C-alpha positions as semicolon CSV with decimal commas, in nm:
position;residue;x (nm);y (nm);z (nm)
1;X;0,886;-2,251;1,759
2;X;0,777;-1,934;1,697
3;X;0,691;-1,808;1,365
4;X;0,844;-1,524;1,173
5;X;0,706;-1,166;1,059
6;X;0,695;-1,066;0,717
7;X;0,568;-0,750;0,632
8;X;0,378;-0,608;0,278
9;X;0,246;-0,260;0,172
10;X;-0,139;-0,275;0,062
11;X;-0,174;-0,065;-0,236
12;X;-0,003;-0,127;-0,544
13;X;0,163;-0,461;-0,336
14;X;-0,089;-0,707;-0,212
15;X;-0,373;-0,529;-0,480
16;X;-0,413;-0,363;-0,817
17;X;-0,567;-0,012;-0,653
18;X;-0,386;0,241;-0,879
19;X;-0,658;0,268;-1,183
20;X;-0,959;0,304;-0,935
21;X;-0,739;0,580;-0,773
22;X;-0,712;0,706;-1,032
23;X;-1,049;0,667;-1,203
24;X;-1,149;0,865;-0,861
25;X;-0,950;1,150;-0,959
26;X;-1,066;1,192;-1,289
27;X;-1,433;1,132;-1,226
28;X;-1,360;1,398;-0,914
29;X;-1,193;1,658;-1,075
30;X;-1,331;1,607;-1,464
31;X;-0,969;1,539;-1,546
32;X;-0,742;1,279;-1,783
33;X;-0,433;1,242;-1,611
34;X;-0,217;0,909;-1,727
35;X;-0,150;0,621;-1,503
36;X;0,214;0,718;-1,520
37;X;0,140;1,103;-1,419
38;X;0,050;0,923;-1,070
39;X;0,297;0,633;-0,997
40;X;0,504;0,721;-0,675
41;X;0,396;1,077;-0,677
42;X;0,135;1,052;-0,390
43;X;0,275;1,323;-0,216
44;X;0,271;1,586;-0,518
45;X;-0,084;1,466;-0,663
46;X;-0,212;1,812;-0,592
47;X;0,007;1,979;-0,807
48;X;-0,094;1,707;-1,025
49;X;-0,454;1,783;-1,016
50;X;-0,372;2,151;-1,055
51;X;-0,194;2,159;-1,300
52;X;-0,446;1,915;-1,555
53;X;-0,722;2,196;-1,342
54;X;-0,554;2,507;-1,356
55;X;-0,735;2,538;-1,024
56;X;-0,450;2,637;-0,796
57;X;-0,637;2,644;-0,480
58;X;-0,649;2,278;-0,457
59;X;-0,458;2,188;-0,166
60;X;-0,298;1,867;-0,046
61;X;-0,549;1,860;0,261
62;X;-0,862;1,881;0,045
63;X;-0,727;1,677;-0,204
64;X;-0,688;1,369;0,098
65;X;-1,026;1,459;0,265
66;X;-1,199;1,379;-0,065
67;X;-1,014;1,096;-0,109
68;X;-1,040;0,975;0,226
69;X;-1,440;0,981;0,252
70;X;-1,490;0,915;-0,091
71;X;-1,265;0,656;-0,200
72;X;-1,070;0,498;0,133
73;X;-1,382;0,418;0,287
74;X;-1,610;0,333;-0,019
75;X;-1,703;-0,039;-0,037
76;X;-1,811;0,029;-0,389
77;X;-1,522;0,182;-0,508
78;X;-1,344;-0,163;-0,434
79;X;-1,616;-0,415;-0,507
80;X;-1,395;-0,480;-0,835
81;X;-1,038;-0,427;-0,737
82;X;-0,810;-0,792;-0,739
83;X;-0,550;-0,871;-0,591
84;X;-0,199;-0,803;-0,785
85;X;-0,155;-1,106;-1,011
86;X;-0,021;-1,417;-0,795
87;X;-0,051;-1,278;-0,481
88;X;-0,329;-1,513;-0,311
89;X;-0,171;-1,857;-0,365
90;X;0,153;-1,747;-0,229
91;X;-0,026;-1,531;0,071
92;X;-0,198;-1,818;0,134
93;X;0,079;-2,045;0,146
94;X;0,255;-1,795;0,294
95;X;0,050;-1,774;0,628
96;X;0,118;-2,171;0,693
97;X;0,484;-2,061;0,751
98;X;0,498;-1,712;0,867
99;X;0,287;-1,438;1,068
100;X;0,183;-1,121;0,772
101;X;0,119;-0,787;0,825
102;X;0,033;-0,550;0,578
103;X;0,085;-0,212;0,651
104;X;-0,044;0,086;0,447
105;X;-0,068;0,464;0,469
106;X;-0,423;0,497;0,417
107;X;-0,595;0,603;0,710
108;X;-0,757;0,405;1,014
109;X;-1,086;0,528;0,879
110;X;-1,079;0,301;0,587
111;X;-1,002;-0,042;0,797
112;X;-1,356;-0,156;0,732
113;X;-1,258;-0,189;0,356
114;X;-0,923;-0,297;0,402
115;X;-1,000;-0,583;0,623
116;X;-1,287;-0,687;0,387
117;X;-1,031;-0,689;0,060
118;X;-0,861;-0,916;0,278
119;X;-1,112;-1,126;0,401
120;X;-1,277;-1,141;0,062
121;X;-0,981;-1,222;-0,195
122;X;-0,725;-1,337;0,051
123;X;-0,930;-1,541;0,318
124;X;-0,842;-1,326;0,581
125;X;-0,445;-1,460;0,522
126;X;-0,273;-1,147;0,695
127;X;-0,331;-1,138;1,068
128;X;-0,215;-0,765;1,121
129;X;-0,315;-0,459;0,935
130;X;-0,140;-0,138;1,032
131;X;-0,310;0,243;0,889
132;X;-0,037;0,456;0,938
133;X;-0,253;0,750;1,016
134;X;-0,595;0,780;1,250
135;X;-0,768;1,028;1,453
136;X;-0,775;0,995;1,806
137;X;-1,098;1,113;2,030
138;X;-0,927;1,489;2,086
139;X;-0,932;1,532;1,677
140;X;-0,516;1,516;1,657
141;X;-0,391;1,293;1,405
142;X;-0,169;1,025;1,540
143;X;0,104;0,894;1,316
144;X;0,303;0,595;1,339
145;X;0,464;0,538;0,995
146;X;0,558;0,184;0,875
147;X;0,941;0,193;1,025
148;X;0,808;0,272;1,325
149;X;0,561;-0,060;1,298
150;X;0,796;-0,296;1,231
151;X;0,996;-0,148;1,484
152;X;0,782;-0,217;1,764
153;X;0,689;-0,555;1,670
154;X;0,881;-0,875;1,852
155;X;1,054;-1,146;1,725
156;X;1,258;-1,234;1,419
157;X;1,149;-1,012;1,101
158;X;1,238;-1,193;0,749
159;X;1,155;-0,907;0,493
160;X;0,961;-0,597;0,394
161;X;0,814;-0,552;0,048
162;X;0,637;-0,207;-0,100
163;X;0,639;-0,075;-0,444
164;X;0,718;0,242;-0,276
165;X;1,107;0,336;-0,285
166;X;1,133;0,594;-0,065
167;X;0,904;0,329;0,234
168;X;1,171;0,051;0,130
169;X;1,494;0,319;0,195
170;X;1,285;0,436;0,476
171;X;1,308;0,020;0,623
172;X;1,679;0,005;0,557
173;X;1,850;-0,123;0,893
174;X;1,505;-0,240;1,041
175;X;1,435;-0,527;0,770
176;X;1,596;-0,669;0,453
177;X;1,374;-0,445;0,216
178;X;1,201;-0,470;-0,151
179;X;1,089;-0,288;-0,396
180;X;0,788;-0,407;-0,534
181;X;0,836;-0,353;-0,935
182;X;0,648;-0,522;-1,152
183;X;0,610;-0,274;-1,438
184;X;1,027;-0,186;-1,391
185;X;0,927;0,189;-1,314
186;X;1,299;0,189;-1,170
187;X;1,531;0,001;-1,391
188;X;1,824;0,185;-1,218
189;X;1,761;-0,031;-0,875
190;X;1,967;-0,313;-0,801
191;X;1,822;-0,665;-0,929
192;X;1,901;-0,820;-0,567
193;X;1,679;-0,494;-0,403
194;X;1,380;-0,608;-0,579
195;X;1,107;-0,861;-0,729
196;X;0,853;-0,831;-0,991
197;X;0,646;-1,096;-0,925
198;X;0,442;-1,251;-0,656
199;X;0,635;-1,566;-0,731
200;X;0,923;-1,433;-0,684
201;X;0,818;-1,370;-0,325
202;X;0,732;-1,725;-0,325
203;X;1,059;-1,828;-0,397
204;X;1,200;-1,664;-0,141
205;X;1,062;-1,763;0,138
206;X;0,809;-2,127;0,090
């Protein structure tokens, strides 16, 4: 019998990588911006940075090609991170039942440290790792965005967790889909539509 997909986001899921990210920022740009300035705001961080700055010719795309070289593919900038609390036993346990994937929208450049969080704290217990972004040879950026993953991937898919809600409406009709909330940043989401807790996950599905 074959065995059955589930399907986790990296950062802020499967590990704790929000205060180095943002310990990057502020060491990079001399800033103090709050935890909470940052949670599920990737996507405005430069107006973020520019406004704690006043620099306004920060962009987006310099913003990410810091980040990218400087953080994404930095060994030492995740010697310390852990995995979010619970997750290993039940990733572990996990794996004896189903096939993982963990899918995250840092780029393909930063595999090498993605693979060894994964080999290091979770003994290598998800099988696929999907970057939504790399650069091919001809220097285009190919994207292929977690929907379209799971998409393309055979066989019976049980669930799809992220503590991004946008990526979990994004998954709607593809997977059963949850929000990853263990801090209750969105008290106003349905109970059934999400999980706090690693155990929870465990619950679910061992």
């Amino acid at each position: 019998m074959k065995k059955e997909h589930l399907f986790f986001d990296f950062d802020g899921m499967t590990f704790d990588t929000l205060p180095s990210t943002l310990l990057f920022i502020n060491q990079t740009y001399n800033t103090d911006i709050k935890l909470n300035e940052i949670v599920n705001r990737g996507s405005e961080i430069e107006l973020i940075i520019q406004k704690h700055t006043g620099d306004l010719s920060i962009t987006k795309r310099q913003f990410y090609k810091l980040y990218n070289e400087n953080y994404l593919m930095s060994l030492e900038r995740h010697k310390d991170i852990q995995p979010m609390k619970n997750a290993p036993q039940v990733i572990r346990a996990l794996r004896e039942k189903y096939i993982l994937h963990t899918l995250t929208a840092r780029q393909f450049t930063g595999f090498d440290v993605i693979k060894y969080m994964i080999d290091t704290h979770l003994g290598g217990a998800m099988q696929h790792i999907h970057c939504v972004s790399r650069v091919d040879p001809d220097g285009k950026t190919k994207i292929v965005t977690k929907r379209e993953y799971v998409d393309s991937i055979d066989g019976y898919k049980i669930a799809f967790f992220d503590d991004s809600l946008h990526e979990v409406n994004d998954m709607r009709g593809a997977v059963p889909s949850f929000l990853f909330d263990p801090h209750n940043y969105h008290p106003e989401i349905d109970p059934k539509r999400k999980t706090t807790d690693w155990i929870q996950i465990g619950d679910m599905y061992l």
